[in-house]
Coordinates of C-alpha atoms and ligand atoms in Angstrom, one line a residue:
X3 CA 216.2 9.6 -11.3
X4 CA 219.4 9.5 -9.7
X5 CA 220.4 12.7 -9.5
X6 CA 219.0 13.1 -5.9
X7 CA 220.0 9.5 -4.9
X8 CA 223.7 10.3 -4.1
X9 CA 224.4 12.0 -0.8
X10 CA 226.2 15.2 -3.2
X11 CA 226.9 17.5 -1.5
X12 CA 227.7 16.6 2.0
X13 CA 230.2 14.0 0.6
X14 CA 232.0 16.6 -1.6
X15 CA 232.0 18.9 1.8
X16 CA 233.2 16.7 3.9
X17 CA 236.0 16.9 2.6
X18 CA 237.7 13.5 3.8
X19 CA 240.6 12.0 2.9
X20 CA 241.1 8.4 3.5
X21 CA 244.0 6.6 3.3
X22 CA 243.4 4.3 0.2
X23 CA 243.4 5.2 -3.4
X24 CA 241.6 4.5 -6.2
X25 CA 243.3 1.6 -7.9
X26 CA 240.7 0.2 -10.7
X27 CA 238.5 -2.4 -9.8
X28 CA 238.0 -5.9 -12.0
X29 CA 236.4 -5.7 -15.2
X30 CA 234.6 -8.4 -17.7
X31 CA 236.7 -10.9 -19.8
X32 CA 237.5 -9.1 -23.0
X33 CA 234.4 -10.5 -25.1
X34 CA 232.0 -9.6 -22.5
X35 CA 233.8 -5.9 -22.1
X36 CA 233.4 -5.7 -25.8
X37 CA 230.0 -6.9 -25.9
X38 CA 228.4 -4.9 -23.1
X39 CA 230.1 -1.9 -24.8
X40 CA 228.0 -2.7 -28.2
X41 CA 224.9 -3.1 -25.7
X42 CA 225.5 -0.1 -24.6
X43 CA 226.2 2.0 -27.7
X44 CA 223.0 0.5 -29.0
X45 CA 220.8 1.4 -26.5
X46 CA 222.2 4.7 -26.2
X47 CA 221.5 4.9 -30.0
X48 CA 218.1 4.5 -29.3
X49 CA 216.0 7.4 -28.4
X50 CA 213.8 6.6 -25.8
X51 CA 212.8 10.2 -24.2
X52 CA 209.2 10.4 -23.0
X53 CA 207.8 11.3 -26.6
X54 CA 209.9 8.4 -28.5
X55 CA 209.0 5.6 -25.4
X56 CA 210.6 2.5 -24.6
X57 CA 209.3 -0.2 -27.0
X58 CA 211.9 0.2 -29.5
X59 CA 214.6 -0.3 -27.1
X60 CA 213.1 -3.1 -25.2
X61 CA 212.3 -5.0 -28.7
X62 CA 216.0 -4.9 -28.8
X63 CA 216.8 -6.3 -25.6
X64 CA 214.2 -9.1 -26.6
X65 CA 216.4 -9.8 -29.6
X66 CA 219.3 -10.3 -27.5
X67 CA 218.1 -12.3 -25.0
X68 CA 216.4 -14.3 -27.5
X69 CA 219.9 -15.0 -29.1
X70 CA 221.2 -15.9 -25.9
X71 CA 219.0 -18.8 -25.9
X72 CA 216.1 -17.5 -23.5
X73 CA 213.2 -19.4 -24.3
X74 CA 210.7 -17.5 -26.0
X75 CA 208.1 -18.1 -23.3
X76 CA 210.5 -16.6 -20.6
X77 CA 211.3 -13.0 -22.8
X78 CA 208.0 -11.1 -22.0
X79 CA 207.1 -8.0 -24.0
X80 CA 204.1 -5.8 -22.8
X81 CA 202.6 -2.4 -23.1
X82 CA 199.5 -0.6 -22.0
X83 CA 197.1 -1.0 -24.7
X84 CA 197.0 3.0 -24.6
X85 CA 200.4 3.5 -24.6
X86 CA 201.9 1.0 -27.0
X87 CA 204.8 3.0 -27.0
X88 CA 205.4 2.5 -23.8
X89 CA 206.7 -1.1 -23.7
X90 CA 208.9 -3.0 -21.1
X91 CA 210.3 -6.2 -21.5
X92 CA 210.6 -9.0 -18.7
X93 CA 213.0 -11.7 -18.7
X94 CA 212.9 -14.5 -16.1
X95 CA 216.2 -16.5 -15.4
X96 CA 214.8 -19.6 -14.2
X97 CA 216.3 -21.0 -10.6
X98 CA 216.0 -24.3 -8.6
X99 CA 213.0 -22.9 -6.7
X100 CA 214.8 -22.8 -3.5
X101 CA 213.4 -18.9 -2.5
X102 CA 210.8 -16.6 -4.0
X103 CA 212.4 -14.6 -7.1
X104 CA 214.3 -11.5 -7.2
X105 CA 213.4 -8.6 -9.3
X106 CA 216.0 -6.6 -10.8
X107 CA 214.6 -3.2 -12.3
X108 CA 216.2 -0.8 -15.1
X109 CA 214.2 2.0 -16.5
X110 CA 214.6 2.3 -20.6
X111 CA 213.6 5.8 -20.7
X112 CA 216.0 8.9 -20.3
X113 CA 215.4 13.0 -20.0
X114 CA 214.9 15.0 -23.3
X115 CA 218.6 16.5 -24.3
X116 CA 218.5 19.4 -27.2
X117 CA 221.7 18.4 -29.5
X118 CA 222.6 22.0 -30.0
X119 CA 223.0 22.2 -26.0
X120 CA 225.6 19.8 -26.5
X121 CA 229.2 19.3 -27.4
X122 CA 228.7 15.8 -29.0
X123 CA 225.6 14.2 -30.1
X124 CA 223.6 13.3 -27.1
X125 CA 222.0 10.4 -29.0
X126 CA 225.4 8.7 -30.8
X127 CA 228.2 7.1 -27.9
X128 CA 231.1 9.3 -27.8
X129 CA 234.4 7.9 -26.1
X130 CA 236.5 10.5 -25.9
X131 CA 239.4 11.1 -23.0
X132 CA 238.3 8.1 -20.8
X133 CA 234.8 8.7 -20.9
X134 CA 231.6 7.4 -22.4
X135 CA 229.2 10.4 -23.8
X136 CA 225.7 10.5 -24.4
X137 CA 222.3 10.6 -23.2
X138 CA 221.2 8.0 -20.4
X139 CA 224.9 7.4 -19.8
X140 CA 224.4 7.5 -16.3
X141 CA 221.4 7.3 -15.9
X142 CA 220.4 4.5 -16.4
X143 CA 221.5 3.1 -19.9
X144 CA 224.9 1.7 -18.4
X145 CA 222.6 0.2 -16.3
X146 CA 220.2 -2.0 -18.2
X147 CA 223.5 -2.5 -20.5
X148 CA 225.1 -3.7 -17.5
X149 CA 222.0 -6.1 -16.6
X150 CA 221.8 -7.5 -20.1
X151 CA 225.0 -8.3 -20.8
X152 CA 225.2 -10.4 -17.7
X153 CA 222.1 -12.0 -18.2
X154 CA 223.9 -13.5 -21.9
X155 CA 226.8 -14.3 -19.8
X156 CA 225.3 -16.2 -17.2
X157 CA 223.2 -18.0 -19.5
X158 CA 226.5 -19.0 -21.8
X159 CA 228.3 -19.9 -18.6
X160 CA 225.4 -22.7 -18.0
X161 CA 224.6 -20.6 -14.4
X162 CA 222.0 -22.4 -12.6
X163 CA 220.5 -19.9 -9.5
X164 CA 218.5 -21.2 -6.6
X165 CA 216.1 -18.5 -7.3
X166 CA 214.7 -17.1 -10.5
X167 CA 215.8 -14.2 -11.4
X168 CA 213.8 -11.6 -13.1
X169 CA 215.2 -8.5 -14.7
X170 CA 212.4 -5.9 -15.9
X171 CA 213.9 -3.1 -18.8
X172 CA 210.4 -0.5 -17.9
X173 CA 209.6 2.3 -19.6
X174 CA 208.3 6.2 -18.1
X175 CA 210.2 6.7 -14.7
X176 CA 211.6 10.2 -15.7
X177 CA 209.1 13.2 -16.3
X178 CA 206.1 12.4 -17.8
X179 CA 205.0 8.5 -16.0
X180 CA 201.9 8.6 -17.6
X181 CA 202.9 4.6 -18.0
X182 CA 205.4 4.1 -15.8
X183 CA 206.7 0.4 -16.2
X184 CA 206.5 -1.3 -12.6
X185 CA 203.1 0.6 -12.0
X186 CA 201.6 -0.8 -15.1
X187 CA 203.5 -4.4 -14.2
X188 CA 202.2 -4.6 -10.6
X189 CA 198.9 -3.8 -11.6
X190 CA 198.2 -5.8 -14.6
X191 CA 201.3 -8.4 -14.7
X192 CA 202.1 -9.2 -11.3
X193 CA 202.6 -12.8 -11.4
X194 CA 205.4 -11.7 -14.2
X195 CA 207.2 -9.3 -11.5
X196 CA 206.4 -11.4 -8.1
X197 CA 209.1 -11.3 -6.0
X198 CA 210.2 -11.1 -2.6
X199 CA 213.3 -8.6 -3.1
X200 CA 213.9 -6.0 -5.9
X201 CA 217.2 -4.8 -6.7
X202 CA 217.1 -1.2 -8.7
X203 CA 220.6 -0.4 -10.3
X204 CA 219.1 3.5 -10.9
X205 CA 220.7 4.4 -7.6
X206 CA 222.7 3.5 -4.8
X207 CA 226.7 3.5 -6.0
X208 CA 230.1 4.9 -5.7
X209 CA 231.0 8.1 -4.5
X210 CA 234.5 9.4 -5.3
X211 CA 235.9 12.2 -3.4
X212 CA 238.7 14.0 -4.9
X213 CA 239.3 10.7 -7.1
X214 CA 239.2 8.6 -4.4
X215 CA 236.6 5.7 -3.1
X216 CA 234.9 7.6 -0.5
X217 CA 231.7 5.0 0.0
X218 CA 228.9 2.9 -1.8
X219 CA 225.1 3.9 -0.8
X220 CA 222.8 1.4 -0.6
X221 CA 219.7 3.3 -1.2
X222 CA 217.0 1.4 1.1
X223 CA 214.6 4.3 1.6
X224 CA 212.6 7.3 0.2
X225 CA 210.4 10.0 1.2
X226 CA 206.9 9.9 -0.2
X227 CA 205.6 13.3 -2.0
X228 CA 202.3 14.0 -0.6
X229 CA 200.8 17.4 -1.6
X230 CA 197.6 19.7 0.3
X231 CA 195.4 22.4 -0.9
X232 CA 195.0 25.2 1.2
X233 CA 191.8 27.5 0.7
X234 CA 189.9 30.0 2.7
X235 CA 187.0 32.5 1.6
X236 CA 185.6 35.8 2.8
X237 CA 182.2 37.9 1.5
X238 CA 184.5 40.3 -0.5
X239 CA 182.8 43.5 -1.2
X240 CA 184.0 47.1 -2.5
X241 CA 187.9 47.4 -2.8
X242 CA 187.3 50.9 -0.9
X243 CA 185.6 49.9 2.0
X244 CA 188.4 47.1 3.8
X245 CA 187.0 45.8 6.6
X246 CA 188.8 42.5 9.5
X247 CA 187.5 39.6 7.2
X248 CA 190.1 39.2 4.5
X249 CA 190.7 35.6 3.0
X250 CA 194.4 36.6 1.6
X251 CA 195.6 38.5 5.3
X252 CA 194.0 34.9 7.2
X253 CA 196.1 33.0 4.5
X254 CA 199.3 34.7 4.9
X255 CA 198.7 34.7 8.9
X256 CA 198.2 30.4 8.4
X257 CA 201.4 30.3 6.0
X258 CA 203.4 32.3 8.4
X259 CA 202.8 30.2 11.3
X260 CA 203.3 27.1 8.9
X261 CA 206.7 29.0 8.0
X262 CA 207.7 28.9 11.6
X263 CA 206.8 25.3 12.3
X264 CA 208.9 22.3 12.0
X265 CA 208.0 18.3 12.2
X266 CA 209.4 16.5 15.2
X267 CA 212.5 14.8 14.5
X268 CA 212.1 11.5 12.9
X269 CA 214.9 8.9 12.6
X270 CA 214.8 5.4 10.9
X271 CA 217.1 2.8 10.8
X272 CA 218.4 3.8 7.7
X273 CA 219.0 7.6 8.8
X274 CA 220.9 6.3 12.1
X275 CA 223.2 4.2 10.5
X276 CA 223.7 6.7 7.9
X277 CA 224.6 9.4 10.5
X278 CA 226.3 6.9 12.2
X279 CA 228.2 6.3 9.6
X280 CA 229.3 9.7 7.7
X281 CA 230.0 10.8 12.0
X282 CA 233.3 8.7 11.1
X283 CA 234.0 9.5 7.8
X284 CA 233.7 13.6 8.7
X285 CA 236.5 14.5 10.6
X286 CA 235.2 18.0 11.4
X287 CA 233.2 19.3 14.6
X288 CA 229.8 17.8 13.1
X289 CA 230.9 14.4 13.7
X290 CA 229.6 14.5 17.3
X291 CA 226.5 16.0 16.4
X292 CA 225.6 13.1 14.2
X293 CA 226.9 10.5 16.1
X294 CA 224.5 12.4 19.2
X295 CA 221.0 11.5 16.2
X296 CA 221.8 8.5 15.9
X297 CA 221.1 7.7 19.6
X298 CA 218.1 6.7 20.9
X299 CA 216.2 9.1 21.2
X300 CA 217.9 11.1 19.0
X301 CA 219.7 14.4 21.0
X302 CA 217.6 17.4 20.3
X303 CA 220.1 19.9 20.4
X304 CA 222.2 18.2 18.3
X305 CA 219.5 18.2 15.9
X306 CA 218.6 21.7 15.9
X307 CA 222.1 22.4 15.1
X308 CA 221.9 20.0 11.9
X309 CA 219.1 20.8 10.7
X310 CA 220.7 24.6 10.3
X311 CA 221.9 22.9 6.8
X312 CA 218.7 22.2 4.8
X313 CA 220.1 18.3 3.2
X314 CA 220.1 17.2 7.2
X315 CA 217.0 18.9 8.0
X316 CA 215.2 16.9 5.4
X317 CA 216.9 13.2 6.5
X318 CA 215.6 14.1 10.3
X319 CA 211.8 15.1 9.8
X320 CA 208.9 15.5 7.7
X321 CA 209.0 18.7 5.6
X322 CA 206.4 21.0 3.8
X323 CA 206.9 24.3 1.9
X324 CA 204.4 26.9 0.8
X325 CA 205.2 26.4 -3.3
X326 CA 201.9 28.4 -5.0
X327 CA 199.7 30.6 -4.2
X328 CA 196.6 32.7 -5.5
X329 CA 193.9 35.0 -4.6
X330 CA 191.9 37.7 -5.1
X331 CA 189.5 38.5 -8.6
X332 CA 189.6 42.0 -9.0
X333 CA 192.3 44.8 -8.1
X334 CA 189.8 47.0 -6.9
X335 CA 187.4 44.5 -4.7
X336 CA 188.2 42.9 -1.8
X337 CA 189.1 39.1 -1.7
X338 CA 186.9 36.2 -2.1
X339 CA 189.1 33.6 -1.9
X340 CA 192.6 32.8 -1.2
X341 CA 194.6 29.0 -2.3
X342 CA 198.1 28.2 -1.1
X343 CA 199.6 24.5 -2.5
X344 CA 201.7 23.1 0.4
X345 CA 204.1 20.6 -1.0
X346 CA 205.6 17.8 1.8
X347 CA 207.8 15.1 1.7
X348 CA 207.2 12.7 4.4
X349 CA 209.7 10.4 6.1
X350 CA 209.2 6.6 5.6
X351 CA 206.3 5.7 8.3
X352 CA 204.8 8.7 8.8
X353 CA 201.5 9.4 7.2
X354 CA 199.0 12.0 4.9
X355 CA 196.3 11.6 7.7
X356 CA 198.9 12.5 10.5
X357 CA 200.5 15.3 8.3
X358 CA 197.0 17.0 7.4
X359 CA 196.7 16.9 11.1
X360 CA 199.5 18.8 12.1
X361 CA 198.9 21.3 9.0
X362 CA 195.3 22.0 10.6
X363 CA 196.8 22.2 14.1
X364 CA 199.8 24.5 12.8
X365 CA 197.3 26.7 10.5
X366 CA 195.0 27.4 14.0
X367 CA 192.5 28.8 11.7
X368 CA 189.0 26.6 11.5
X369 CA 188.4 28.7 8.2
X370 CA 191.5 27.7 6.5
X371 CA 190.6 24.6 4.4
X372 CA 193.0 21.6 4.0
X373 CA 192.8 19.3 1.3
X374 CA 194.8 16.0 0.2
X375 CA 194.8 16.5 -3.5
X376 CA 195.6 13.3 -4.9
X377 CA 196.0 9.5 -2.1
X378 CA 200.3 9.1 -2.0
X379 CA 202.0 6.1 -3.1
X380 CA 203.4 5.1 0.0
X381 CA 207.3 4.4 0.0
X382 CA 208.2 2.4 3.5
X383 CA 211.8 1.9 4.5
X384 CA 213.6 -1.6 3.1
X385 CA 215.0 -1.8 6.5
X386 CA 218.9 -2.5 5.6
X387 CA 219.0 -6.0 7.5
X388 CA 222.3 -7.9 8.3
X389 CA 221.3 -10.6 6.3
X390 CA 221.1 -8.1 3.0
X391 CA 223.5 -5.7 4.1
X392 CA 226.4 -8.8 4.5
X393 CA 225.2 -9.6 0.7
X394 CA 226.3 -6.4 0.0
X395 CA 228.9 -6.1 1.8
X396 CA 230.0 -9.3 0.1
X397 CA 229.6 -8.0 -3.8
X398 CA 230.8 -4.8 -3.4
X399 CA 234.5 -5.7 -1.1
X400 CA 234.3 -8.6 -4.0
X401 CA 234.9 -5.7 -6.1
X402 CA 235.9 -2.7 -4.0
X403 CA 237.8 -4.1 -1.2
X404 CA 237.0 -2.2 2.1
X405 CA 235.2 0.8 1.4
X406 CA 232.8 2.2 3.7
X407 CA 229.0 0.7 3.0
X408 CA 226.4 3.2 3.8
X409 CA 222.6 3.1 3.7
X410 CA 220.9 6.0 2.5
X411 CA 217.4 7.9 2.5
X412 CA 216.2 9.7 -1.1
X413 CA 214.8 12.8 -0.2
X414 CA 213.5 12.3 -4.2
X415 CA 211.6 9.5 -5.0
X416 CA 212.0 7.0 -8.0
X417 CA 210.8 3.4 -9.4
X418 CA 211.3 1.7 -5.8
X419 CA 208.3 3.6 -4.4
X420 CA 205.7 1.4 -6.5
X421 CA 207.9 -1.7 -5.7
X422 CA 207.9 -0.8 -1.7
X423 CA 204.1 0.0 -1.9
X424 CA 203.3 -3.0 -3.6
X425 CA 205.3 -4.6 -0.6
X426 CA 208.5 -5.9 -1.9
X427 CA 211.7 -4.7 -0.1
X428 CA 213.5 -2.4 -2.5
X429 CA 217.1 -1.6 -2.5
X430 CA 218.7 0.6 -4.7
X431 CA 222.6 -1.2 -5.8
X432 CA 223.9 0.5 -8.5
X433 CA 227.7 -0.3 -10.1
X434 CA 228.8 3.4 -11.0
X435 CA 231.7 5.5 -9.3
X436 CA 231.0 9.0 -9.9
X437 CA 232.1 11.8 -8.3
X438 CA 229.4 13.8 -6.5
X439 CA 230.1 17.2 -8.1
X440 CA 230.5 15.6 -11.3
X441 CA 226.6 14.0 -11.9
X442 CA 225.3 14.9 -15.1
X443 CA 222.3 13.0 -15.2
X444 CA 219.5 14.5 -16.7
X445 CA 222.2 17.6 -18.0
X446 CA 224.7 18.5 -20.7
X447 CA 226.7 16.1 -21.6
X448 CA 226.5 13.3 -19.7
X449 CA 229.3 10.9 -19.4
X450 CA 230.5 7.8 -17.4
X451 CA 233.5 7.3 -17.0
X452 CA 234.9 3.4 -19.6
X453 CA 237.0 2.2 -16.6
X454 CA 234.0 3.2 -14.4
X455 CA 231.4 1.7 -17.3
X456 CA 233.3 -1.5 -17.2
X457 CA 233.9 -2.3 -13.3
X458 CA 229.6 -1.6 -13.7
X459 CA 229.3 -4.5 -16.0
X460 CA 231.5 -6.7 -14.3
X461 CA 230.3 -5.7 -10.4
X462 CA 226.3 -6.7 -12.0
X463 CA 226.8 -9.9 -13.1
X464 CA 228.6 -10.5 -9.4
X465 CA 225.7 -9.0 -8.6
X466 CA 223.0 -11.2 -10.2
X467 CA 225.1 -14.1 -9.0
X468 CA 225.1 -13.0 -5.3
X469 CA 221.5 -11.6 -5.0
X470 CA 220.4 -15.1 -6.6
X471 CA 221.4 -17.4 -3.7
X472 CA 218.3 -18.4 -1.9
X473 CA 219.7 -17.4 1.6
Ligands
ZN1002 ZN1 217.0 7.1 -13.4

């Protein structure tokens, strides 16, 4: 997913610069560099777009780790039986038993990318003028090359966690998830998946501005993508004889006064300290205005003048947009029938029975049917607690030293939301510096950038290390 993970945008228009520059980070010991490099190339090599699948690439990993000395019982492959393409391949590290597991997650499958669209071949790994080309480059091969590699070098280095660790390579989170991996894991493998935290590299990360370490997101938090079917009839009749009852006029009268509404202002504990935060990274006259949200309650005016810029107005409230409509059978009769899809993206908390409730309310018209089409999958908050945010805290200055750590809100959703429903806290910690207008994912050639790629590897296996200590 990534692509709407970062906080793009604001960060690049902030404009901010803060007084340290940015030096490289630590990377791997040369044989682990080299190795996660030849992970990385592989999996790259691999194509694993929604028509290919994953199993390919994950019977790879299994090799690997299988080398490594993982014993056989431990390296899980499984697919739907209906989608045997569509394989994901668990690993469990095992611990002293001192806390529940941790899941880490990496998704195996990448966006479709047309070779003639391209200046390099999107499926080979170009390195060419500091930077790593291809397909899933950011998103998220460098990841689950990243995950891998650490796993062999833990296991050489004899590492012993309190916890197991459990790292599952899934397949179908981009378009398509016909089988997405932790859907089909939680539902038919849980005991393999169990865990009480779950780390997802495919977000969360660096943001450079101008080439410089601006922050890390932790991404603790998504909306959920809830979606309502408007309808509303009328008797019809001869297109020359118009008459007051006319299902497309009521429509457009409901989507009009739907237009003009707006959800009251809705702040978690992620969104406040995010404000909280960018109010003193933003030197500029919205730095009050954001440190006046974050209050509680939350100043009104303050948030009527943010939400002015459509990225703030969706981190402060529930939205939902008009996206199709239809209506009518005939040019020459009157209307029997008028649809409108309305398309919302709740905040964490909030929920489809309260938002059909207020689209009623707003609508004001008893013949205007709403209808949920299909139950959400539920994303709650991973409230960013002390006790994980100092974990953090404690990787990333490891690696980074002193750069701002900021919790974030997806206004897109990703892997986490299955994770979160099924009731494991989900926080997105990827190892990537990009800058925010330079994300490719999902676009013409993408790149990461080898210093950038390396720091990744080496900041992972920190990770893993960190994220396994039982408290
Ligand atoms: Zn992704």
């Amino acid at each position: 997913m990534r692509a709407f993970k970062r906080w793009v945008g604001f960060v690049s228009c902030l404009g901010v610069t803060l007084g340290w520059a940015a030096t490289p980070g630590p990377v791997p010991p040369p044989d682990d560099r080299e190795l996660a490099r030849a992970i990385f190339k592989e999996l790259v090599e691999i194509k694993t777009t929604h028509d290919m699948g994953s199993t390919i690439a994950a019977r790879a990993i299994e090799q690997h780790l299988l080398k490594a000395g993982f014993p056989s019982r431990d390296v899980v492959f499984v697919a739907p039986a209906d989608h045997p393409m569509k394989g994901n391949l668990v690993v469990r590290y095992r611990g002293k038993g001192k806390a529940p597991p941790v899941l880490f997650l990496g998704h195996l499958d990448v966006v479709e990318a047309k070779p003639e669209d391209w200046s390099v071949d999107p499926f080979e790994l170009t390195e060419k003028d500091g930077w790593f080309y291809g397909r899933g480059t950011i998103d998220m091969k460098e990841g689950d090359a990243a995950l891998l590699e650490s796993l062999v070098r833990l296991k050489r280095e004899h590492f012993k966690p309190e916890r197991d660790l459990i790292v599952a390579f899934t397949a179908d989170e981009e378009a398509g998830g016909d089988a997405n991996g932790p859907a089909f894991l939680l539902k038919e493998h849980r005991d393999l998946v169990d865990a009480a935290l779950v780390i997802n590299l495919d977000g969360g990360g660096g943001d450079y501005s101008r080439g410089e370490r601006q922050m890390y997101e932790v991404g603790t938090s998504e909306k959920t993508y809830v979606t309502y079917t408007l309808e509303t009839t009328s008797p019809g009749r001869h297109g020359s004889l118009p008459g007051p009852d006319n299902a497309i006029y009521r429509l457009a009268d409901g989507l009009g006064r739907l237009e003009a509404f707006r959800f009251p202002v809705m702040l978690t504990d992620t969104t406040r300290a995010s404000f909280a935060k960018l109010a003193d990274l933003d030197p500029g006259p919205r730095s009050a205005d954001m440190r006046a949200v974050a209050q509680t309650p939350p100043d009104p005016a303050a948030a009527d003048r943010l939400s002015q810029n459509v990225r703030f107005n969706a981190l402060l409230r529930t939205t939902c947009v008009a996206t199709l409509i239809s209506g009518g059978h005939a040019e020459n009769a009157l209307p029997q029938r008028a649809k409108a899809t309305v398309q919302c993206r709740m905040m964490p908390g909030d929920s489809a029975e309260h938002v059909q409730s207020a689209l009623v309310t707003t609508l004001n018209d008893s013949r205007i049917t709403v209808t949920l089409d299909a139950p959400p999958i539920v994303s709650p908050e991973s409230r960013p607690t002390p006790q994980i945010m100092a974990k953090v805290a404690e990787v990333v200055h490891s690696m980074w030293p002193k750069v701002p750590i900021v919790p974030t809100m997806a206004t897109g959703f990703s892997d986490d939301r299955q994770t979160r429903n099924a009731g494991m806290p989900s926080y997105d910690l990827g190892g990537i510096w990009i800058d925010g207008d330079e994300n490719r994912a999902h676009g013409r050639d993408e790149r990461v950038g080898v210093q950038e790629f390396d720091e990744s590897v080496e900041y992972t296996w920190r990770l893993m290390k960190v994220m396994s200590k039982a408290r």
